[in-house]
Amino acid sequence: MLLPAHPKRGGNMSDSESGSGGPKQVSNPDYHSENHTAAQTCGWTKNALRGEGKCYKNIFYGIESHRCIQMTPVVKCNERCVFCWRDHQGHAYEMDEVEWDDPEAVVDASIELQTKLLSGFGGNDEVPREMFEEAMEPRHVAISLDGEPTLYPYLPELIEAFHDRDITTFLVSNGTRPEVLAECDPTQLYVSVDAADRATFDETVKAVEDDAWKRLIDTLDVLAGKDETRTVLRTTCIQGLNMHHPEWYASMFQRADPDFVELKAYMHVGHSRGRLDRDSMPDHERVVEFAEDVMEHMPHDVLKQVPASRVALLAEDRNTLVPKLQKDSDFWE
């Protein structure tokens, strides 16, 4: 069932590698890749190694930021979100021409790229040796770097391959492939809900497929049927564009019956600066205010927040940590 690995491995993808040769990668020197697998060191990973703070996912869910891989198995995306920091030109290429690596090769590439990217921290006096050695053994993967992961044809198997290595998986999707997400059981599944009505959806995500809105609604029903997988709906809040009608958002959220709802401020960085003004970036207080407005219509009555990340979390239980990531669990042994 699995396709053989692409014979060309290693190095960075350049802007010229597009069309029939495979994905055209975002022009960023921090991206590293092997065939269609790309990884980039998250800023919070660097901060954690230097003792300068951890990602909000550590506070909310218990991941260790210095041991988390940020990667994607596919760069192509079927949406053109106005808030995305990536270069949309890097998302356009012909899928039929890509020679897909099998899931085990993608896992190997992800770990190899991560350890290569972090190797320089081994000689950094600001990084404790124990922290560095732990970072060389990743325990989490955020399948969220770029593109839409459900376009990779072996995504369910990839998740299982990571789990077989005792690596937790945090999968982020735009919800346009409900049939794929129905087969995926990551440690935690995030789906982006960046609008609560069709008009705002079209203006915000600019999907390249006509049925993207319908597919997102179908995905909400898929999430409602997930009994074992922890589910999260995430909204990128853009001032003046999609922060309206909180009751409509609440209706969509309740349809999916998620464990958590994340509302996070749009950040005026990267290529998004050419699409949105700086005024589109709400401050943390505005995000919390909108989250509280949504919460009035939800069964979720626990609100957590991380001001540094401008993010608010709605939950039904105060303990939001992934059970296996509790500090006394066997996972950390």
XYZ file of C-alpha atoms in Angstrom:
333
model
C 0.000 0.000 0.000
C 2.828 2.387 0.840
C 4.858 4.073 -1.853
C 8.632 3.704 -1.821
C 10.734 6.494 -0.416
C 11.826 9.220 -2.783
C 15.412 8.591 -3.879
C 16.422 12.216 -3.317
C 16.820 12.873 0.413
C 18.254 15.641 2.563
C 18.954 19.352 2.324
C 16.694 22.391 2.080
C 14.015 22.784 -0.558
C 14.450 25.919 -2.631
C 11.902 28.174 -4.305
C 12.757 26.599 -7.629
C 11.559 23.139 -6.569
C 7.977 23.432 -7.717
C 5.547 21.921 -10.186
C 6.598 18.524 -11.433
C 9.549 18.340 -9.027
C 7.431 18.488 -5.873
C 6.483 21.169 -3.403
C 7.716 24.718 -3.689
C 8.843 25.485 -0.157
C 8.372 28.725 1.691
C 11.478 30.881 1.304
C 12.777 30.622 4.850
C 16.316 29.629 5.821
C 15.023 28.012 9.012
C 13.025 25.418 7.060
C 14.759 22.095 6.597
C 13.350 19.189 4.638
C 13.710 15.679 3.347
C 11.585 15.209 0.240
C 8.084 16.392 1.279
C 8.743 16.366 5.057
C 9.627 19.770 6.491
C 10.596 20.838 10.008
C 11.372 24.144 11.669
C 12.522 24.927 15.187
C 9.704 26.601 17.091
C 10.616 29.792 18.934
C 9.236 28.300 22.135
C 11.539 25.301 21.765
C 14.506 27.656 21.707
C 13.128 29.630 24.643
C 12.586 26.477 26.690
C 16.154 25.297 26.084
C 17.475 28.647 27.341
C 15.094 28.713 30.303
C 13.148 31.663 28.874
C 9.627 30.251 29.009
C 7.549 27.494 27.454
C 4.730 27.264 24.904
C 1.163 27.661 26.124
C 0.685 23.999 25.221
C 2.915 23.226 28.193
C 0.692 25.239 30.510
C -2.577 23.925 29.092
C -1.708 20.361 28.099
C 1.649 19.360 29.613
C 3.960 19.084 26.596
C 7.647 19.816 27.143
C 8.505 22.549 24.651
C 12.180 21.621 24.326
C 11.208 18.081 23.285
C 8.597 19.002 20.667
C 9.062 18.674 16.893
C 7.250 21.186 14.679
C 6.819 19.543 11.275
C 4.575 18.811 8.349
C 4.356 15.846 5.965
C 3.065 18.065 3.159
C 3.584 21.743 2.332
C 0.624 22.129 -0.016
C -2.503 23.790 1.391
C -6.038 24.079 0.031
C -6.793 27.346 1.815
C -5.270 30.812 1.566
C -5.974 32.178 5.051
C -5.377 35.907 5.275
C -3.816 35.506 8.739
C -1.307 32.833 7.708
C 2.337 33.823 8.156
C 3.383 31.529 5.307
C 3.936 32.438 1.682
C 0.893 31.109 -0.184
C 2.966 30.655 -3.347
C 4.757 27.868 -1.525
C 1.467 25.969 -1.173
C 0.817 25.535 -4.899
C 2.140 22.459 -6.676
C 0.826 19.327 -8.372
C 0.159 16.523 -5.915
C 0.227 13.880 -8.630
C 3.940 14.474 -9.158
C 4.987 13.983 -5.534
C 6.664 10.681 -4.695
C 5.390 10.068 -1.172
C 7.632 8.681 1.532
C 6.090 5.991 3.715
C 5.173 6.954 7.312
C 8.257 5.382 8.906
C 10.483 7.434 6.597
C 8.596 10.594 7.544
C 9.077 9.839 11.253
C 12.782 9.175 10.708
C 13.129 12.401 8.729
C 11.279 14.421 11.381
C 13.523 13.200 14.200
C 16.693 13.603 12.144
C 15.749 17.133 11.108
C 14.866 18.114 14.671
C 18.107 16.863 16.176
C 20.074 18.520 13.384
C 18.281 21.830 13.906
C 18.943 21.754 17.654
C 22.494 20.394 17.546
C 24.020 23.851 17.882
C 22.460 24.286 21.317
C 24.837 21.623 22.625
C 27.602 24.218 22.789
C 25.436 27.005 24.179
C 26.418 27.955 27.725
C 22.851 29.169 28.363
C 21.473 25.641 27.820
C 21.833 23.098 30.656
C 23.365 19.864 29.422
C 20.448 17.816 30.742
C 17.947 19.960 28.804
C 19.954 19.554 25.613
C 20.209 15.793 25.987
C 16.457 15.575 26.559
C 15.854 17.683 23.436
C 17.826 15.132 21.438
C 15.087 12.618 22.336
C 11.810 14.261 21.199
C 8.615 13.138 22.937
C 6.037 15.263 21.086
C 5.306 16.195 17.509
C 3.126 19.091 16.386
C 1.952 18.226 12.875
C 1.222 21.843 12.175
C 4.185 23.619 10.604
C 2.775 24.336 7.178
C 0.287 23.126 4.599
C -2.717 20.888 5.321
C -1.598 17.542 6.831
C -4.686 15.625 5.658
C -3.409 15.965 2.085
C -0.656 13.483 2.955
C -2.145 10.147 1.840
C -0.918 8.104 4.820
C -1.695 10.454 7.707
C -3.454 7.887 9.988
C -0.516 5.527 9.589
C 1.932 8.367 10.252
C 0.247 9.134 13.567
C 0.479 5.487 14.578
C 4.132 5.402 13.550
C 4.888 8.313 15.887
C 2.945 6.607 18.676
C 4.970 3.438 18.131
C 8.062 5.548 18.940
C 6.362 6.758 22.135
C 5.953 10.274 20.713
C 2.671 12.092 21.346
C 0.944 13.687 18.365
C -0.766 17.057 18.163
C -2.462 17.249 14.764
C -3.743 20.593 13.416
C -6.132 20.600 10.439
C -8.373 23.033 8.603
C -11.144 20.436 8.565
C -11.496 20.104 4.793
C -10.913 16.340 4.788
C -13.450 14.901 7.272
C -13.075 11.422 5.816
C -9.358 11.468 6.667
C -9.838 12.906 10.159
C -12.387 10.190 10.864
C -9.523 7.680 10.553
C -7.012 9.706 12.600
C -6.572 9.229 16.335
C -3.778 11.541 17.445
C -3.084 12.383 21.065
C -4.892 15.655 20.461
C -6.741 16.784 17.348
C -7.098 20.476 16.562
C -9.489 21.789 13.920
C -9.490 25.438 12.902
C -12.845 27.220 12.995
C -12.000 30.736 11.877
C -15.515 31.875 10.999
C -19.026 31.113 12.169
C -20.800 31.996 8.913
C -20.149 31.333 5.246
C -19.489 34.957 4.222
C -16.850 35.498 6.901
C -15.371 32.080 6.135
C -14.924 32.978 2.477
C -13.309 36.293 3.374
C -11.021 34.836 6.035
C -9.738 31.495 4.724
C -10.228 31.956 0.958
C -10.512 28.227 0.317
C -9.502 26.974 -3.113
C -12.222 24.291 -3.057
C -15.879 25.257 -3.408
C -17.136 22.787 -0.813
C -14.683 23.718 1.962
C -17.390 25.217 4.206
C -19.574 22.125 3.914
C -16.616 19.891 4.620
C -15.791 21.878 7.748
C -19.344 21.362 9.005
C -19.009 17.632 8.275
C -15.754 17.636 10.241
C -17.549 19.046 13.278
C -19.772 15.959 13.200
C -16.703 13.726 12.899
C -15.218 15.326 16.011
C -18.462 14.815 17.917
C -18.063 11.087 17.317
C -14.511 10.924 18.686
C -14.615 9.125 22.036
C -10.932 8.377 22.651
C -9.192 11.299 20.934
C -8.961 14.633 22.725
C -10.430 17.316 20.454
C -9.829 21.051 20.263
C -11.466 23.732 18.156
C -9.196 26.693 17.537
C -10.144 30.153 16.316
C -7.598 32.711 15.180
C -9.145 36.004 16.290
C -8.775 38.872 13.825
C -9.914 42.309 14.938
C -12.494 43.754 12.565
C -12.922 40.547 10.569
C -14.143 37.473 12.464
C -14.669 38.532 16.096
C -18.433 38.873 15.952
C -21.552 36.836 16.754
C -20.092 34.772 19.628
C -23.355 32.840 19.826
C -22.806 31.588 16.276
C -19.358 30.310 17.209
C -20.825 28.651 20.279
C -23.357 26.865 18.110
C -20.630 25.481 15.847
C -18.463 24.541 18.806
C -21.276 22.672 20.514
C -22.006 20.733 17.345
C -18.470 19.295 17.539
C -18.660 18.682 21.297
C -14.917 19.352 21.759
C -12.927 18.850 24.911
C -11.488 22.334 24.551
C -11.870 25.573 22.623
C -8.846 27.783 22.000
C -9.246 31.404 20.983
C -5.920 32.930 19.999
C -5.004 36.356 18.666
C -3.825 36.801 15.106
C -0.179 37.851 15.132
C 1.045 40.418 12.617
C 4.087 38.462 11.413
C 5.505 36.914 8.269
C 3.651 37.141 4.980
C 0.367 38.019 6.725
C 1.698 41.574 7.024
C 1.022 41.985 3.320
C -2.647 41.028 3.766
C -3.682 42.539 7.103
C -2.919 45.735 9.014
C -1.287 45.693 12.412
C -4.605 46.909 13.845
C -6.039 43.482 12.952
C -4.072 42.009 15.875
C -6.250 42.073 19.023
C -4.638 42.486 22.423
C -4.964 39.768 25.022
C -7.741 41.520 26.903
C -9.887 41.642 23.759
C -9.323 37.923 23.140
C -10.380 37.085 26.685
C -13.429 39.312 26.370
C -14.503 37.520 23.196
C -13.824 34.127 24.806
C -16.056 35.080 27.727
C -18.792 36.139 25.292
C -18.583 32.734 23.599
C -18.509 30.951 26.957
C -21.886 32.445 27.884
C -23.435 30.133 25.285
C -21.311 27.050 26.049
C -21.222 24.267 28.643
C -17.499 25.020 29.028
C -17.193 27.207 32.105
C -13.455 27.015 32.824
C -11.370 29.758 31.256
C -7.590 29.602 31.293
C -5.300 32.111 29.652
C -1.680 32.757 28.723
C -1.173 36.488 28.126
C 2.249 36.024 26.495
C 0.608 34.015 23.704
C -2.651 36.019 23.695
C -4.641 32.819 24.009
C -7.684 31.807 26.050
C -8.887 28.265 26.667
C -12.435 27.122 27.366
C -12.743 23.767 29.140
C -15.196 21.795 31.230
C -12.592 20.491 33.673
C -9.880 22.442 35.484
C -7.276 19.740 34.788
C -6.576 20.104 31.059
C -3.305 18.139 30.963
C -3.038 15.153 28.648
C -3.369 12.221 31.108
C -0.200 10.476 29.976
C 1.731 13.748 30.333
C 1.033 14.086 34.040
C 4.400 14.537 35.733
C 4.198 11.256 37.655
C 3.181 9.157 34.637
C 5.160 6.265 33.169
C 5.539 8.267 29.949
C 8.295 10.416 31.470
C 10.191 7.439 32.860
